[in-house]
Coordinates of C-alpha atoms in Angstrom, one line a residue:
X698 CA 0.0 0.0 0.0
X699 CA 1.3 3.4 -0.7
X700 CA 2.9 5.8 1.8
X701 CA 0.5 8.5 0.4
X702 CA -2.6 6.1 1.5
X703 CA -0.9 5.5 4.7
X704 CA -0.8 9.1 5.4
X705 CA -4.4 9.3 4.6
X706 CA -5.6 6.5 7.2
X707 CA -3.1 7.9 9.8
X708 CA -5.3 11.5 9.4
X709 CA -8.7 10.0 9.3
X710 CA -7.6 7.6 12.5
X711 CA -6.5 10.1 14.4
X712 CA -9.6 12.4 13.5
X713 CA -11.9 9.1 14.2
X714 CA -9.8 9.3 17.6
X715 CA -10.4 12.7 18.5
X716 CA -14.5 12.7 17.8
X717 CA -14.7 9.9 20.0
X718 CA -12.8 11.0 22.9
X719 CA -14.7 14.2 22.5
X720 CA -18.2 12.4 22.7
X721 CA -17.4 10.3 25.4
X722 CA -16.2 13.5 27.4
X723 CA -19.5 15.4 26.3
X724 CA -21.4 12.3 27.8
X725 CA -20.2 12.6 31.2
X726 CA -19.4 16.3 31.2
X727 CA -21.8 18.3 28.6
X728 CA -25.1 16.7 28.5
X729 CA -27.0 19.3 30.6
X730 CA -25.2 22.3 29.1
X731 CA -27.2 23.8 26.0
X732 CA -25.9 22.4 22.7
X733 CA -23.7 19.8 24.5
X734 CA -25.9 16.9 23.8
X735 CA -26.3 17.0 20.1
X736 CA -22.6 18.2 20.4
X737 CA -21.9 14.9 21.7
X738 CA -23.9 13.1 18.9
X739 CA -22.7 14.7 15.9
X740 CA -18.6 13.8 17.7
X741 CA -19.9 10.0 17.8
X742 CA -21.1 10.3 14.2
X743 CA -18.6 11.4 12.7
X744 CA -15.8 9.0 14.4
X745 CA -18.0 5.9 13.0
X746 CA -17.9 7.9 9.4
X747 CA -14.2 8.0 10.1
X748 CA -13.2 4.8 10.9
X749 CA -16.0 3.4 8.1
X750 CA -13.9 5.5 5.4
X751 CA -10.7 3.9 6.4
X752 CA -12.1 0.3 6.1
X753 CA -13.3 1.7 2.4
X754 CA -10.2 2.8 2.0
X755 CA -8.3 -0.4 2.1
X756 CA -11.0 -2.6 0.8
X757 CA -9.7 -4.4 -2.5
X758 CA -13.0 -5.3 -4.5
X759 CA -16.0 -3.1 -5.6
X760 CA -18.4 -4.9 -3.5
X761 CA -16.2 -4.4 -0.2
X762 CA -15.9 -0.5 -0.9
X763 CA -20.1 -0.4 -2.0
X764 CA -20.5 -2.5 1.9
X765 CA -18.4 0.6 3.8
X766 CA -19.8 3.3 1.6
X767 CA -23.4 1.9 2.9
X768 CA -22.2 2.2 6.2
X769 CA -20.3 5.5 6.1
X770 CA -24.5 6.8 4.7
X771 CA -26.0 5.8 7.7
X772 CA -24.2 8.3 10.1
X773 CA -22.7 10.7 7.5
X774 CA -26.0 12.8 6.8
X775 CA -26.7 13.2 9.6
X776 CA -23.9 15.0 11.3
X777 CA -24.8 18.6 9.5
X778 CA -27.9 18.4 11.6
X779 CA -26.7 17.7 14.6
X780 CA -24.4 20.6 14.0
X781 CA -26.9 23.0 13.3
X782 CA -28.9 21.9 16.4
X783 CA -26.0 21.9 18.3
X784 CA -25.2 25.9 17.0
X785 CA -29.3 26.6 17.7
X786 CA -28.8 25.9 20.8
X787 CA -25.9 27.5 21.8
X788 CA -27.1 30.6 20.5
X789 CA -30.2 30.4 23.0
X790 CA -32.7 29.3 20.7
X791 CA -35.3 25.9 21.2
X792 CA -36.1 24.2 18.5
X793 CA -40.0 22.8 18.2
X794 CA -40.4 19.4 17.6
X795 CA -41.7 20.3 13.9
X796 CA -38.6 21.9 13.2
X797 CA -36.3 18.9 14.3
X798 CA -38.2 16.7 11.7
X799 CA -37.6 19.1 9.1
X800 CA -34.3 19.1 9.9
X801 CA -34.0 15.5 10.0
X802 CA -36.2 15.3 6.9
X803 CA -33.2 15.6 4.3
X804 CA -30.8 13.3 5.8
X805 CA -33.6 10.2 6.5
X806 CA -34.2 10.6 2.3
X807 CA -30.4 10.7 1.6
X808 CA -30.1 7.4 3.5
X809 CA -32.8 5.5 1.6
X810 CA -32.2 6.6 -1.5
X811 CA -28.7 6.3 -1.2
X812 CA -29.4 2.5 -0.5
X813 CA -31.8 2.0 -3.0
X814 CA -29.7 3.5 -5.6
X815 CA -29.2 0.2 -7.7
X816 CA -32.8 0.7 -8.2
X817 CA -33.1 4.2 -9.8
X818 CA -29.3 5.6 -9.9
X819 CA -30.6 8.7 -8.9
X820 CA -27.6 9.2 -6.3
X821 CA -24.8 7.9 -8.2
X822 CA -25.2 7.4 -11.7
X823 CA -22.4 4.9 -12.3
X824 CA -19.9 3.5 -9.2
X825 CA -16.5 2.4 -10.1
X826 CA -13.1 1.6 -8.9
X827 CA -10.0 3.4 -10.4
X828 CA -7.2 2.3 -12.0
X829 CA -5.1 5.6 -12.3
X830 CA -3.9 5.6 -9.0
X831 CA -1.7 3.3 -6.9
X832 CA -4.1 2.1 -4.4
X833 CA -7.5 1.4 -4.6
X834 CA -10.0 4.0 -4.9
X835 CA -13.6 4.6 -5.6
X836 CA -15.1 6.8 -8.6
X837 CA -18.5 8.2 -8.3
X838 CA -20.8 10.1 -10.7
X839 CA -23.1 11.7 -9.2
X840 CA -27.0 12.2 -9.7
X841 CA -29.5 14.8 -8.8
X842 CA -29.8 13.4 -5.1
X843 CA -26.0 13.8 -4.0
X844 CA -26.3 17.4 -4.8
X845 CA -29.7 18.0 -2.7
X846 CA -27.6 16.1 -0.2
X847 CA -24.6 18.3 -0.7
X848 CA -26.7 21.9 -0.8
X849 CA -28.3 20.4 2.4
X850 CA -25.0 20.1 4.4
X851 CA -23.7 23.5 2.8
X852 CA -26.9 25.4 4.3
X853 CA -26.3 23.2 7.8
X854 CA -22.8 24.6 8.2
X855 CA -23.3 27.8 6.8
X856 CA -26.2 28.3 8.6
X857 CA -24.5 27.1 11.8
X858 CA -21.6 29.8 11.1
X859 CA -23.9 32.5 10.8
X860 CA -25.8 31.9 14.4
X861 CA -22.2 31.7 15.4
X862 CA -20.9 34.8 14.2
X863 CA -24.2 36.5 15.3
X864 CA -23.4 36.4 18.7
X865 CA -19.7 37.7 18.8
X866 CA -21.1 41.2 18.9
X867 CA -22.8 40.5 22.2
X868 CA -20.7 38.3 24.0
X869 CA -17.4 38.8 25.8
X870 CA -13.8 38.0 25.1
X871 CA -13.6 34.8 26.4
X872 CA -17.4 33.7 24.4
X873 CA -15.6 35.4 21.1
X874 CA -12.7 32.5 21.4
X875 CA -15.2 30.1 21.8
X876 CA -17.3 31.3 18.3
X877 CA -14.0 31.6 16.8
X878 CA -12.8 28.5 16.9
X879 CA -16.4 26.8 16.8
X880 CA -16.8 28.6 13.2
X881 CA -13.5 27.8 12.0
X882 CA -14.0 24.2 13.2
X883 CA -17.1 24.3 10.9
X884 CA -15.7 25.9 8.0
X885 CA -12.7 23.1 6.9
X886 CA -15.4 20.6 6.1
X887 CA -16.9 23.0 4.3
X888 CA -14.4 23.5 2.0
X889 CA -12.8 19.8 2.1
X890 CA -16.4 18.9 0.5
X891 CA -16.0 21.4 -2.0
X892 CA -12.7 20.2 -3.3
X893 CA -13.9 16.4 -2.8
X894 CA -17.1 17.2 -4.9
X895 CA -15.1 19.4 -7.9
X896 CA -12.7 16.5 -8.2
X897 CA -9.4 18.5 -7.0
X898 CA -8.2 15.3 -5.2
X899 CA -5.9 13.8 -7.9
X900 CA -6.4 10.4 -6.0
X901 CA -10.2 10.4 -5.4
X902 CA -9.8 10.5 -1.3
X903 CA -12.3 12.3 0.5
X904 CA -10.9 15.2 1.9
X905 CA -13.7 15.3 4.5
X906 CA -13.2 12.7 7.0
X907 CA -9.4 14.2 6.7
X908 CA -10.8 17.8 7.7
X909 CA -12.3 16.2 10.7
X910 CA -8.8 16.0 12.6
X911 CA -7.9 19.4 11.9
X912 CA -12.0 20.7 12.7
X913 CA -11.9 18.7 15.8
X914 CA -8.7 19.7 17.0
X915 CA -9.9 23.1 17.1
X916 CA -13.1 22.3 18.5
X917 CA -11.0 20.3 21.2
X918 CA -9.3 23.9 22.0
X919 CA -12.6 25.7 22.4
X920 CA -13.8 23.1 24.5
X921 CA -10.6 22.3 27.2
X922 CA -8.9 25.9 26.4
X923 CA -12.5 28.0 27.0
X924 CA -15.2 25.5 28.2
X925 CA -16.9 26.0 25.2
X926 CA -20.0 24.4 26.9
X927 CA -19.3 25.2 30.4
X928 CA -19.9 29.1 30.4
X929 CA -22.6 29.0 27.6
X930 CA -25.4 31.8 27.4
X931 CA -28.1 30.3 28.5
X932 CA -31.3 29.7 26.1
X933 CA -34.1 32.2 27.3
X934 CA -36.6 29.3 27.5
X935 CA -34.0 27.8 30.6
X936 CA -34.1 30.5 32.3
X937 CA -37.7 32.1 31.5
X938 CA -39.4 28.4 32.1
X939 CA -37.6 27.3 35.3
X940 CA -38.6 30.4 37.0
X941 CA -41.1 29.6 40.2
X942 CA -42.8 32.6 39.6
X943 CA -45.5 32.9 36.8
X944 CA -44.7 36.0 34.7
X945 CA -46.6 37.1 31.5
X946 CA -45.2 39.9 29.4
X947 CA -48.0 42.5 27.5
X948 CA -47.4 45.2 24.9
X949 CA -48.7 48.7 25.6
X950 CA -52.1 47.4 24.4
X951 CA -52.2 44.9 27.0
X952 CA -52.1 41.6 24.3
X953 CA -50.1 39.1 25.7
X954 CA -46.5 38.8 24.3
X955 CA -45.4 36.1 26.5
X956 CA -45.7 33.8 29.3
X957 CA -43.5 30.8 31.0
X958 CA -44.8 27.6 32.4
X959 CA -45.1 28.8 36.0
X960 CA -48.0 30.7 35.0
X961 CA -50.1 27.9 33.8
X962 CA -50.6 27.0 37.5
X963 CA -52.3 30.4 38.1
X964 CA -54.2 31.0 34.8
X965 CA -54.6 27.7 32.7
X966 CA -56.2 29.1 30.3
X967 CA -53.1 30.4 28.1
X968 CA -51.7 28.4 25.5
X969 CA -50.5 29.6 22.3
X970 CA -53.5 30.9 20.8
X971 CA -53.7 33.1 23.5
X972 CA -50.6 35.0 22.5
X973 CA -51.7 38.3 20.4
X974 CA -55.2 38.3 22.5
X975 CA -56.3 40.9 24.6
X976 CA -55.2 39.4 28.1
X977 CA -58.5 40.3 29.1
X978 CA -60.0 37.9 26.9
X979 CA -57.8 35.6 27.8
X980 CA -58.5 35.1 31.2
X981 CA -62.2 33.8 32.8
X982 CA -61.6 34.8 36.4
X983 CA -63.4 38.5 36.5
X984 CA -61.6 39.0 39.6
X985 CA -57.9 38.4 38.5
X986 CA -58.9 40.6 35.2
X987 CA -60.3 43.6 37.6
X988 CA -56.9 43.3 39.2
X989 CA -54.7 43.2 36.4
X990 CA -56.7 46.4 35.1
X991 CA -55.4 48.6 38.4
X992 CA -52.1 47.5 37.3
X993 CA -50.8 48.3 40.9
X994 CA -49.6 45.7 43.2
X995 CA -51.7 43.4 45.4
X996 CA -52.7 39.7 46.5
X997 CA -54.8 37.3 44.5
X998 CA -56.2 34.2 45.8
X999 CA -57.0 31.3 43.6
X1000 CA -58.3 27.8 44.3
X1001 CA -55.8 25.4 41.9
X1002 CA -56.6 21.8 42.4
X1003 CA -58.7 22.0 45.3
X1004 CA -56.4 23.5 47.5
X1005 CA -56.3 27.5 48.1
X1006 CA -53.6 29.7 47.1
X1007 CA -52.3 32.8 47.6
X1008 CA -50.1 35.1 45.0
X1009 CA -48.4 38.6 45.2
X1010 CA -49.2 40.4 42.1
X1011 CA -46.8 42.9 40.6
X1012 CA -46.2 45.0 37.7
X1013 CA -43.1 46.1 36.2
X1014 CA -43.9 48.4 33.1
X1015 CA -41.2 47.7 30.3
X1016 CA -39.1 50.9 28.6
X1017 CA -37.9 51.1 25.0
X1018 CA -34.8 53.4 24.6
X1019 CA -35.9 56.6 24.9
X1020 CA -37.5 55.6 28.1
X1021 CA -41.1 55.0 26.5
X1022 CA -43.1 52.4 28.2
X1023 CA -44.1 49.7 25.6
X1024 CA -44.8 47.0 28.1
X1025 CA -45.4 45.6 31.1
X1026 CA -44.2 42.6 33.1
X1027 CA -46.5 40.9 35.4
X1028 CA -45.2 38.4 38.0
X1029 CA -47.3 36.3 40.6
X1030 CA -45.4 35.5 43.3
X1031 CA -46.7 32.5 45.4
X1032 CA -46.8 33.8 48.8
X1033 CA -49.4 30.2 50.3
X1034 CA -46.7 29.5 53.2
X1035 CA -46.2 33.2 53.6
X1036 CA -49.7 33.7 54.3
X1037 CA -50.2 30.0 56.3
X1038 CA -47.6 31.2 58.4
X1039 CA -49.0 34.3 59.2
X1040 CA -52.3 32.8 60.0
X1041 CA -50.8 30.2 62.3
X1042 CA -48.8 33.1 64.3
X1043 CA -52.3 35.0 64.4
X1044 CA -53.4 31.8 65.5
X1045 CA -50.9 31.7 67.9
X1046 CA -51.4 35.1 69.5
X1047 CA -54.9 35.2 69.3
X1048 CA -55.7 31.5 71.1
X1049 CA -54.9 30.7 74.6
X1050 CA -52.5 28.0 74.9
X1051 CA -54.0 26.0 77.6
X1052 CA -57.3 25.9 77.0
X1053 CA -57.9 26.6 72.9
X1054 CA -60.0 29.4 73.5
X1055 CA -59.5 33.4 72.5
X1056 CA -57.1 35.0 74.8
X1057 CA -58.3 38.1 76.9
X1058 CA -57.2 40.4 74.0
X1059 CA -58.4 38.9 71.0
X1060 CA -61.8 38.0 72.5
X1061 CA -62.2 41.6 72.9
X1062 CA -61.2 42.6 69.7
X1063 CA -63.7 40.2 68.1
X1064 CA -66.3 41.4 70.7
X1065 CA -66.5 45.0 70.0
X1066 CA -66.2 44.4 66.1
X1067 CA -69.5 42.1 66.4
X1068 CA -71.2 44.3 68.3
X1069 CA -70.2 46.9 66.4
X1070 CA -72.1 44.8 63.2
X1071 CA -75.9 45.1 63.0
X1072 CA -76.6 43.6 66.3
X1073 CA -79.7 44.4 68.2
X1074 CA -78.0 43.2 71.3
X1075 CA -75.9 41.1 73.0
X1076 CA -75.5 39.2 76.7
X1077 CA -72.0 38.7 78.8
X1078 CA -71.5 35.9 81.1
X1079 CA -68.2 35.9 82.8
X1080 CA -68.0 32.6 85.3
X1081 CA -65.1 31.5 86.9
X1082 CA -64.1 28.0 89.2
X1083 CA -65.0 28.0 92.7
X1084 CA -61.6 27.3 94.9
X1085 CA -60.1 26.4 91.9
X1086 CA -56.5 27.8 94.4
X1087 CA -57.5 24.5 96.6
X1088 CA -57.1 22.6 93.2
X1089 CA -53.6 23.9 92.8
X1090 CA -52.4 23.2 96.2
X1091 CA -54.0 19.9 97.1
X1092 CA -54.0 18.3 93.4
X1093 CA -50.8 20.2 91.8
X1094 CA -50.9 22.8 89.0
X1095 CA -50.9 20.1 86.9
X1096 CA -54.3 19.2 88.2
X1097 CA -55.2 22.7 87.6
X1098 CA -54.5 23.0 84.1
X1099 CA -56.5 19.9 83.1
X1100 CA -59.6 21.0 84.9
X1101 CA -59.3 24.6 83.1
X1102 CA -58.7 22.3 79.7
X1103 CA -61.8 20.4 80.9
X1104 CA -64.4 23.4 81.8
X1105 CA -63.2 25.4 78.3
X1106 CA -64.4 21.8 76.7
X1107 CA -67.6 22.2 78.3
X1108 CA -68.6 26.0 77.7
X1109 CA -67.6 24.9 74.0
X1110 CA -70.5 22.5 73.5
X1111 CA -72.6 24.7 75.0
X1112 CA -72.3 27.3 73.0
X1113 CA -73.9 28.6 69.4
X1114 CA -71.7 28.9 66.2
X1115 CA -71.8 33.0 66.6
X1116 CA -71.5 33.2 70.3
X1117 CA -67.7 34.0 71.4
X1118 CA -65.8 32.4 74.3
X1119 CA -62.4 33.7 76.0
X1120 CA -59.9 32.8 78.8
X1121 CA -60.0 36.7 80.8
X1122 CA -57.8 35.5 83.3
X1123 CA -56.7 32.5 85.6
X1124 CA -59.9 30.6 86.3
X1125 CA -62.1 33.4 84.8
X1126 CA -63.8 32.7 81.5
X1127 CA -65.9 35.2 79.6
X1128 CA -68.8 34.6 77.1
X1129 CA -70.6 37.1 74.5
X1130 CA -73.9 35.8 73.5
X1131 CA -74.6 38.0 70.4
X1132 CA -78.9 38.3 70.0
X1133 CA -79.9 36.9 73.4
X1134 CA -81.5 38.2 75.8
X1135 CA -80.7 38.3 79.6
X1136 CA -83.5 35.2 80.8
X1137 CA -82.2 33.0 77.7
X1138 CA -78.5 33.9 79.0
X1139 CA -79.7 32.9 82.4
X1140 CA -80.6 29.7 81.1
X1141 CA -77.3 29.1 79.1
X1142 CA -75.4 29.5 81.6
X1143 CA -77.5 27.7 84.1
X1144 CA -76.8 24.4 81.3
X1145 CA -73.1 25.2 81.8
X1146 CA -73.2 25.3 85.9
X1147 CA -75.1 22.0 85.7
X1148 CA -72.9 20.2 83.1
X1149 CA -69.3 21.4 84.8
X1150 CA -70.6 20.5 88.0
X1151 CA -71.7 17.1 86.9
X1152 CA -67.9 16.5 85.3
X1153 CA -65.2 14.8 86.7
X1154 CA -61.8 15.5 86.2
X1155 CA -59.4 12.3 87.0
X1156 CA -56.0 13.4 88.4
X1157 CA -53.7 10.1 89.4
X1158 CA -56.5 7.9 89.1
X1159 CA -58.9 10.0 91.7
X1160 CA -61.6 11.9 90.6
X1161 CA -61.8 15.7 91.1
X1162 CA -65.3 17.9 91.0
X1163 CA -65.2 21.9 90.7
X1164 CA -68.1 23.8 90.5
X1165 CA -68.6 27.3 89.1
X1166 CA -70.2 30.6 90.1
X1167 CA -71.5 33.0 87.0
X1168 CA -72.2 37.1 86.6
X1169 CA -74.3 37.6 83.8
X1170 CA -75.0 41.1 82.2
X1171 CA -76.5 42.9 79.1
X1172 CA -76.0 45.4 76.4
X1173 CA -79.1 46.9 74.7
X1174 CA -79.5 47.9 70.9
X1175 CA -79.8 51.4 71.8
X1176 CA -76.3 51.9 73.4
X1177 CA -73.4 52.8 71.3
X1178 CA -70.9 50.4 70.8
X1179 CA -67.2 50.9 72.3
X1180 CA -64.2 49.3 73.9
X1181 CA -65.1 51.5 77.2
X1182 CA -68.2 50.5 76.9
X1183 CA -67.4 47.2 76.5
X1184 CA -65.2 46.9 79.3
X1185 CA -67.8 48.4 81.5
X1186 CA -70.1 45.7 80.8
X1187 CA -68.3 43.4 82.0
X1188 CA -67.7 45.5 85.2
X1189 CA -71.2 44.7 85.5
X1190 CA -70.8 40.8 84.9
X1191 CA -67.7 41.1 87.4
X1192 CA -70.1 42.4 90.6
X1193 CA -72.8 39.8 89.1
X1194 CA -70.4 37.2 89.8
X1195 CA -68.8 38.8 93.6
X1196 CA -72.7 38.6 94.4
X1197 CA -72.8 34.5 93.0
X1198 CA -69.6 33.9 95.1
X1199 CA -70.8 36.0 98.1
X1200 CA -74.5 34.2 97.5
X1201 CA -72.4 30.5 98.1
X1202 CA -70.8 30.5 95.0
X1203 CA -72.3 27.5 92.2
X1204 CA -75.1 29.9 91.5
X1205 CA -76.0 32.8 88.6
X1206 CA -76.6 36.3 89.1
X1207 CA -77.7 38.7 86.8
X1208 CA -77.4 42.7 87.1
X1209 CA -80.1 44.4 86.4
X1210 CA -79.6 48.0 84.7
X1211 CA -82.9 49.6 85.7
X1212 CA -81.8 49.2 89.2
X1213 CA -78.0 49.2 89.2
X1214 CA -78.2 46.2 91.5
X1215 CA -77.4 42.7 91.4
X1216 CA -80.5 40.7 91.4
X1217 CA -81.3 36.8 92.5
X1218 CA -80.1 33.7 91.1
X1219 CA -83.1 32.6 88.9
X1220 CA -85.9 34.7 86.7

């Protein structure tokens, strides 16, 4: 075999070489990096069209060198593709998945008719070996097909160089290397094809699995030299789509430009019809749309999948250069544990610990906002535990706290869905019954006497029995509503219930306004 052919093999080898040590270090290096994937593909294709070309190249007979050129056709094609995906993505762009099969389109024809040619020599009108040179070569004569083929992997390349050179305006130094040598590495096949296809190889070799050493060496640069995949831009979609927050972008019409997948969540009802729409036609929720209309800041609640949640809604408006506002930016922020946490501190600091009723505070709070509602009128009862201090000492505080735990229990289930109950201090419980007059407060609390009375609290296995001593009082419609006179209301349940416990305590009073006195036990 001739030195010449020798040199040859030695080229395409170590180009075959080269693509595959760079695909296998894109597969455990580039996969997730934009572009590194079909980078990796288009490297593992072409070192199988390398090392195909060399066993054509020392094949002896026709058929041997027809058997590697149908193998060299099942990879070859499709490497421009790859290439231009690779390049598409790089440059920040995402492909749809009816671009890909028109981009893969060319490539799947070029294989089958390539091996079907026998049957219509539309790809190669005649295939021979030659007998000018000193080592075995093939002769082909092309058809129509190869030069679709050939126009196909010109625009691939040429296309991928363009994307390429686009970006070198907009991207730093280091990025510039990177293009460079990326667009260099794509131009030598480029012209090794074009002096393969003109004939200007006196011996017939293809110069393009040759070019492949000297285009992956230079992609080998960009890639140890500059991590050509490791400090990528990053395609919008990445960065737009992975967001947690849903964002839609309008014009200065309010039509919707954009949106990322985030938002789904909130609004389902975009898709990509709904890009160009008025957003308020857009979205069904009349709320949401009377909200987006103020354009200012607030919260929107939404119930997505059965479950309610909350958003922060804000606007940023969106400036063209000479600071004219052709947009706006609208991002919902999911504030749900914000707001759960909130609720569960109000929770916190509204609730008595102990007993799971409204502290002093808050039950005063809620009181003078429902009576300040359209009430007609409202009773107080404020009880307390007789000797509950002889609890303490004789039983332990421990005992204590499980008969306050018990008695809150029972002046729960007493009580009506409106009517609010509160821990005022100690032993001392109070009571609003909104809409009930003094005798039906009498009776309510005479229930409650009975029933805590009738319980029995078991501390170490012996039982315990407290009774209860209640002041009731009442707030007509005609009065006007305050805090003071709130609080003074329940001055008058508090000597109500100093004339139970002086009266021998387990008993109800009620004060009577007409004669600022404290009057019997029973109506």
């Amino acid at each position: 075999m001739a030195e010449e052919l020798w040199l040859y093999i030695l080229l395409i080898g170590l180009a075959g070489f080269l693509s595959l040590g760079l695909s296998l270090f894109s597969y455990y290096k580039l996969q997730d990096a934009p572009g590194g994937r079909q980078y990796m593909i288009a490297a593992f294709l072409s070192a199988v069209f390398s090392f195909a070309y060399i066993f054509e190249l020392t094949s002896s007979t026709l058929e041997e060198v027809k058997f590697w050129l149908g193998a060299e056709y099942l990879v070859m094609p499709f490497i421009p593709g790859f290439l231009l995906w690779m390049c598409v993505r790089y440059a920040g762009i995402e492909l749809r998945q009816r671009h890909l099969y028109l981009l893969f389109l060319p490539p799947i024809i070029t294989v089958f008719t390539h091996h079907t040619n026998e049957l219509h020599h539309l790809y190669y009108t005649s295939i021979r070996l030659r007998a000018d040179t000193s080592f075995s070569t093939v002769e082909l004569t092309y058809g129509p097909l190869f030069y679709v083929h050939a126009l196909y992997l010109f625009l691939c390349l040429a296309t991928s160089m363009v994307l390429l050179l686009l970006q070198l305006k907009k991207s730093p130094f280091r990025f510039r290397m990177q293009i460079v040598l990326m667009v260099l590495g794509l131009f030598v096949p480029i012209a090794a094809n074009y002096f393969y296809v003109n004939k200007y190889s006196h011996t017939g070799i293809d110069l393009g699995p040759v070019s492949m050493s000297l285009s992956f060496i230079l992609h080998g640069i960009a890639l140890l030299s500059y991590q050509m995949f490791n400090v990528l831009p990053i395609a919008r979609e990445k960065i737009f789509d992975s967001m947690r927050e849903g964002v839609v972008v309008l014009d200065q019409r309010g039509a919707v430009l954009d949106y990322n997948q985030a938002m789904l969540k909130v609004v389902p009802e975009f898709n990509p019809l709904a890009v160009g729409k008025s957003i308020h036609k857009v979205l069904k929720d009349p709320r949401l749309a009377a909200l987006i209309c103020k354009g200012k800041e607030c919260d929107y609640e939404c119930s997505i999948e059965g479950s309610v949640e909350h958003y922060q809604v804000r606007f940023s408006p969106v400036f063209h250069k000479n600071k004219e506002v052709i947009g706006s930016i609208i991002t919902f922020m999911n504030i749900s544990e914000r707001v759960i946490l909130q609720d569960k501190l109000k929770k916190l600091a509204s609730f008595d610990g102990l007993t799971k009723v409204y502290n002093r505070t808050y039950f005063l709070d809620k009181a003078e906002s429902l009576l300040n509602s359209s009430v007609s009128g409202a009773s107080l009862i404020l009880f307390d535990i007789d000797h509950f201090k002889q609890v303490n000492d004789t039983y332990g505080h421990e005992a204590g706290d499980l008969v306050l735990s018990q008695v809150a229990r029972e002046a729960k289930s007493h009580l009506r869905a409106d009517d609010l109950l509160g821990r005022y201090g100690g032993e001392e419980f109070i009571i609003l019954l909104p809409e009930t007059t003094p005798e039906d407060a009498f009776l309510i609390a005479n229930r409650l006497r009975i029933s805590i009375a009738a319980c029995l609290v078991k501390v170490d296995r012996s039982p315990v029995q407290v009774t209860s001593s209640f002041g009731i009082s009442y707030i007509g419609a005609s009065e006007a509503f305050s805090l003071d006179h709130l609080k003074l209301t329940i001055g008058k349940a508090d000597q109500a219930l100093y004339a139970a416990k002086r009266n021998g305590r387990n008993n109800i009073q009620v004060f009577l306004e007409e004669e600022d006195i404290v009057l019997n036990d029973s109506f």
